């Protein structure tokens, strides 16, 4: 981008509305935050740049929940409940939810259909009287002198609008609002790269009988094709798995890097543009290979999602940063708001590297501290989801949907408590937050019994 600048004349911006809580971003974190805040009786607005909810889960075609389960001393448990359970039940009623499946024989994930997710999330939010503003791109913050956000500025088809709220929750995935407000943040590995993005896509027209458990055989077929020189793959460890309808499979196969080998940067518009085009090119190449797999001969690409899948950009620095050691050592925190059972899943150049806590010796999950939601320096802001306060390694685990639901539900509930007590979110009584979360059906760890079942 050019370094030249243009002066923009100051102007009066119409007020869109005044809210008690405004949530930026409608991914797993934003969905849970908005529902929790509205459930607590707070006038809540969720702002989303697309015309649907789900975040990367729908907009980037992820179609699979990770982090809902933990491998607890060798046994699987659904450790993320609360708002996530309400959403899953709605997706299931729409016939859009698979049974949980084993990943690497060590942990569980659960696939879903994007259409069902979008409809279920609409229903969940509207039934809790969350106001939704779709097709509104958050574009800046107006601050008061004392480190408080006065208004979030959004760009809409009707022009620029201002949204005033007592408390804001940044669930943008990229920490956009926190960055505009001046909160400190880190980007990726702090050395110019970050977890590599992927362009997801889905195939239809697969013969399920013939394809069988093809996800087990595809990695070996890839190695053979690479050795024979017929195909080249930008990354190992491809994931190709069936959706609810067994004729449709999701493909998590691609990896997007810049010319210098570093990851495409999800907060750089030129990088994003290159990544989208190259991502679709890689998708076609992957499809050419997959058509050689038995059962895939007559398949076709039924969907390339609206955007490139971004795993990591800004990580906002809060009062505690969850680290890789916390994940691998199954850390406990007095101010736990819930748990993460997903291992470290590092998308490095050319590969995906998993690191698990010891199985079956460990309880398989770390607690997530409330302090990871409270950014330094800004009083009326909470940050939840993949841009919350975590180190690069910690985020490689707790960025997945399960932990994002946990953080979102805690942030929405905490915002309501802060308003009741007329205190900044940072100063709420965390024991009251934990009691409230448990009352809502959440599992916060601590002395609670691990929920039974899947
Ligand atoms: C390719 C890929 C595969 C993955 N696979 C899995 C998987 O199998 N299982 C799993 O659980 N997780 C997976 N993940 C991770 C997971 O999807 C994300 O980490 C998770 O969705 C993060 O949730 P979030 O709510 O923090 O943010 P996001 O899901 O990123 O949602 C942020 C939302 O905010 C909106 N937004 C952003 N900026 C603005 C703005 N300025 N104004 C208005 N709206 C804005 C976005 O449109 C989006 O809806 C994968 C991620 C990728 C990229």
PDB file of C-alpha atoms and ligand atoms in Angstrom, residues 24-30 47-50 54-57 62 64-66 136-138 171-173 176 180 198 200 252 309-311 384-386 399-401 404, ligand 1:
ATOM      1  CA  UNK A  24     -18.315  -6.697  17.634  1.00  0.00           C
ATOM      2  CA  UNK A  25     -18.239  -9.918  15.600  1.00  0.00           C
ATOM      3  CA  UNK A  26     -20.614 -12.875  15.338  1.00  0.00           C
ATOM      4  CA  UNK A  27     -18.315 -15.922  15.511  1.00  0.00           C
ATOM      5  CA  UNK A  28     -18.533 -18.480  18.334  1.00  0.00           C
ATOM      6  CA  UNK A  29     -17.241 -15.928  20.864  1.00  0.00           C
ATOM      7  CA  UNK A  30     -19.613 -13.164  19.720  1.00  0.00           C
ATOM      8  CA  UNK A  47     -22.494  -6.102  14.960  1.00  0.00           C
ATOM      9  CA  UNK A  48     -21.333  -8.342  12.109  1.00  0.00           C
ATOM     10  CA  UNK A  49     -19.792  -7.465   8.746  1.00  0.00           C
ATOM     11  CA  UNK A  50     -21.455 -10.397   6.950  1.00  0.00           C
ATOM     12  CA  UNK A  54     -20.765 -18.246  12.775  1.00  0.00           C
ATOM     13  CA  UNK A  55     -17.506 -16.425  12.044  1.00  0.00           C
ATOM     14  CA  UNK A  56     -14.775 -18.651  10.599  1.00  0.00           C
ATOM     15  CA  UNK A  57     -17.123 -21.562  11.325  1.00  0.00           C
ATOM     16  CA  UNK A  62     -14.729 -24.657   8.891  1.00  0.00           C
ATOM     17  CA  UNK A  64     -16.409 -28.647  12.437  1.00  0.00           C
ATOM     18  CA  UNK A  65     -16.370 -27.891  16.169  1.00  0.00           C
ATOM     19  CA  UNK A  66     -13.137 -28.598  18.002  1.00  0.00           C
ATOM     20  CA  UNK A 136     -21.894  -3.393   9.250  1.00  0.00           C
ATOM     21  CA  UNK A 137     -18.097  -3.246   9.242  1.00  0.00           C
ATOM     22  CA  UNK A 138     -16.552  -1.954  12.444  1.00  0.00           C
ATOM     23  CA  UNK A 171     -15.133 -10.703  19.350  1.00  0.00           C
ATOM     24  CA  UNK A 172     -13.794  -9.690  15.933  1.00  0.00           C
ATOM     25  CA  UNK A 173     -11.193 -12.470  15.946  1.00  0.00           C
ATOM     26  CA  UNK A 176      -9.951  -4.747  15.710  1.00  0.00           C
ATOM     27  CA  UNK A 180      -8.407   1.038  17.618  1.00  0.00           C
ATOM     28  CA  UNK A 198      -6.213 -22.238   4.813  1.00  0.00           C
ATOM     29  CA  UNK A 200     -11.500 -24.622   3.104  1.00  0.00           C
ATOM     30  CA  UNK A 252      -8.934 -28.817   4.942  1.00  0.00           C
ATOM     31  CA  UNK A 309      -9.758 -19.103   6.825  1.00  0.00           C
ATOM     32  CA  UNK A 310      -7.694 -16.966   9.208  1.00  0.00           C
ATOM     33  CA  UNK A 311      -6.410 -18.730  12.312  1.00  0.00           C
ATOM     34  CA  UNK A 384     -13.114 -12.851  23.775  1.00  0.00           C
ATOM     35  CA  UNK A 385     -12.286 -15.521  21.207  1.00  0.00           C
ATOM     36  CA  UNK A 386      -9.176 -16.131  19.143  1.00  0.00           C
ATOM     37  CA  UNK A 399      -8.452 -20.475  19.457  1.00  0.00           C
ATOM     38  CA  UNK A 400     -10.821 -23.296  18.447  1.00  0.00           C
ATOM     39  CA  UNK A 401     -14.598 -22.971  18.712  1.00  0.00           C
ATOM     40  CA  UNK A 404     -14.265 -19.317  22.063  1.00  0.00           C
TER      41      UNK A 404
HETATM   42  C1  LIG B   1      -9.140 -23.052   8.018  1.00  0.00           C
HETATM   43  C2  LIG B   1      -9.531 -23.126   9.448  1.00  0.00           C
HETATM   44  C3  LIG B   1      -9.907 -24.342   9.985  1.00  0.00           C
HETATM   45  C4  LIG B   1     -10.307 -24.418  11.303  1.00  0.00           C
HETATM   46  N1  LIG B   1     -10.733 -25.608  11.790  1.00  0.00           N
HETATM   47  C5  LIG B   1     -11.364 -25.638  12.975  1.00  0.00           C
HETATM   48  C6  LIG B   1     -12.073 -26.779  13.393  1.00  0.00           C
HETATM   49  O1  LIG B   1     -12.105 -27.794  12.712  1.00  0.00           O
HETATM   50  N2  LIG B   1     -12.750 -26.693  14.564  1.00  0.00           N
HETATM   51  C7  LIG B   1     -12.743 -25.561  15.335  1.00  0.00           C
HETATM   52  O2  LIG B   1     -13.401 -25.513  16.375  1.00  0.00           O
HETATM   53  N3  LIG B   1     -12.046 -24.490  14.982  1.00  0.00           N
HETATM   54  C8  LIG B   1     -11.388 -24.491  13.821  1.00  0.00           C
HETATM   55  N4  LIG B   1     -10.749 -23.359  13.416  1.00  0.00           N
HETATM   56  C9  LIG B   1     -10.652 -22.224  14.343  1.00  0.00           C
HETATM   57  C10 LIG B   1     -11.963 -21.512  14.579  1.00  0.00           C
HETATM   58  O3  LIG B   1     -12.818 -21.575  13.476  1.00  0.00           O
HETATM   59  C11 LIG B   1     -11.760 -20.065  14.946  1.00  0.00           C
HETATM   60  O4  LIG B   1     -10.637 -19.894  15.693  1.00  0.00           O
HETATM   61  C12 LIG B   1     -12.980 -19.547  15.687  1.00  0.00           C
HETATM   62  O5  LIG B   1     -14.027 -19.462  14.764  1.00  0.00           O
HETATM   63  C13 LIG B   1     -12.685 -18.227  16.333  1.00  0.00           C
HETATM   64  O6  LIG B   1     -13.876 -17.703  16.850  1.00  0.00           O
HETATM   65  P1  LIG B   1     -14.007 -16.158  17.158  1.00  0.00           P
HETATM   66  O7  LIG B   1     -15.442 -15.935  17.518  1.00  0.00           O
HETATM   67  O8  LIG B   1     -12.961 -15.736  18.082  1.00  0.00           O
HETATM   68  O9  LIG B   1     -13.660 -15.408  15.775  1.00  0.00           O
HETATM   69  P2  LIG B   1     -14.156 -15.640  14.296  1.00  0.00           P
HETATM   70  O10 LIG B   1     -14.728 -16.975  14.099  1.00  0.00           O
HETATM   71  O11 LIG B   1     -13.033 -15.204  13.440  1.00  0.00           O
HETATM   72  O12 LIG B   1     -15.357 -14.594  14.163  1.00  0.00           O
HETATM   73  C14 LIG B   1     -15.147 -13.212  14.107  1.00  0.00           C
HETATM   74  C15 LIG B   1     -16.384 -12.569  13.510  1.00  0.00           C
HETATM   75  O13 LIG B   1     -16.222 -11.168  13.549  1.00  0.00           O
HETATM   76  C16 LIG B   1     -16.548 -10.595  12.293  1.00  0.00           C
HETATM   77  N5  LIG B   1     -15.717  -9.401  12.147  1.00  0.00           N
HETATM   78  C17 LIG B   1     -14.371  -9.341  12.146  1.00  0.00           C
HETATM   79  N6  LIG B   1     -13.955  -8.067  12.036  1.00  0.00           N
HETATM   80  C18 LIG B   1     -15.075  -7.312  11.952  1.00  0.00           C
HETATM   81  C19 LIG B   1     -15.289  -5.917  11.821  1.00  0.00           C
HETATM   82  N7  LIG B   1     -14.269  -5.047  11.777  1.00  0.00           N
HETATM   83  N8  LIG B   1     -16.560  -5.489  11.755  1.00  0.00           N
HETATM   84  C20 LIG B   1     -17.612  -6.362  11.798  1.00  0.00           C
HETATM   85  N9  LIG B   1     -17.451  -7.692  11.930  1.00  0.00           N
HETATM   86  C21 LIG B   1     -16.196  -8.163  12.024  1.00  0.00           C
HETATM   87  C22 LIG B   1     -16.205 -11.674  11.294  1.00  0.00           C
HETATM   88  O14 LIG B   1     -16.918 -11.520  10.096  1.00  0.00           O
HETATM   89  C23 LIG B   1     -16.592 -12.939  12.059  1.00  0.00           C
HETATM   90  O15 LIG B   1     -17.940 -13.280  11.856  1.00  0.00           O
HETATM   91  C24 LIG B   1     -10.309 -23.259  12.116  1.00  0.00           C
HETATM   92  C25 LIG B   1      -9.926 -22.047  11.589  1.00  0.00           C
HETATM   93  C26 LIG B   1      -9.540 -21.973  10.266  1.00  0.00           C
HETATM   94  C27 LIG B   1      -9.168 -20.644   9.727  1.00  0.00           C
END
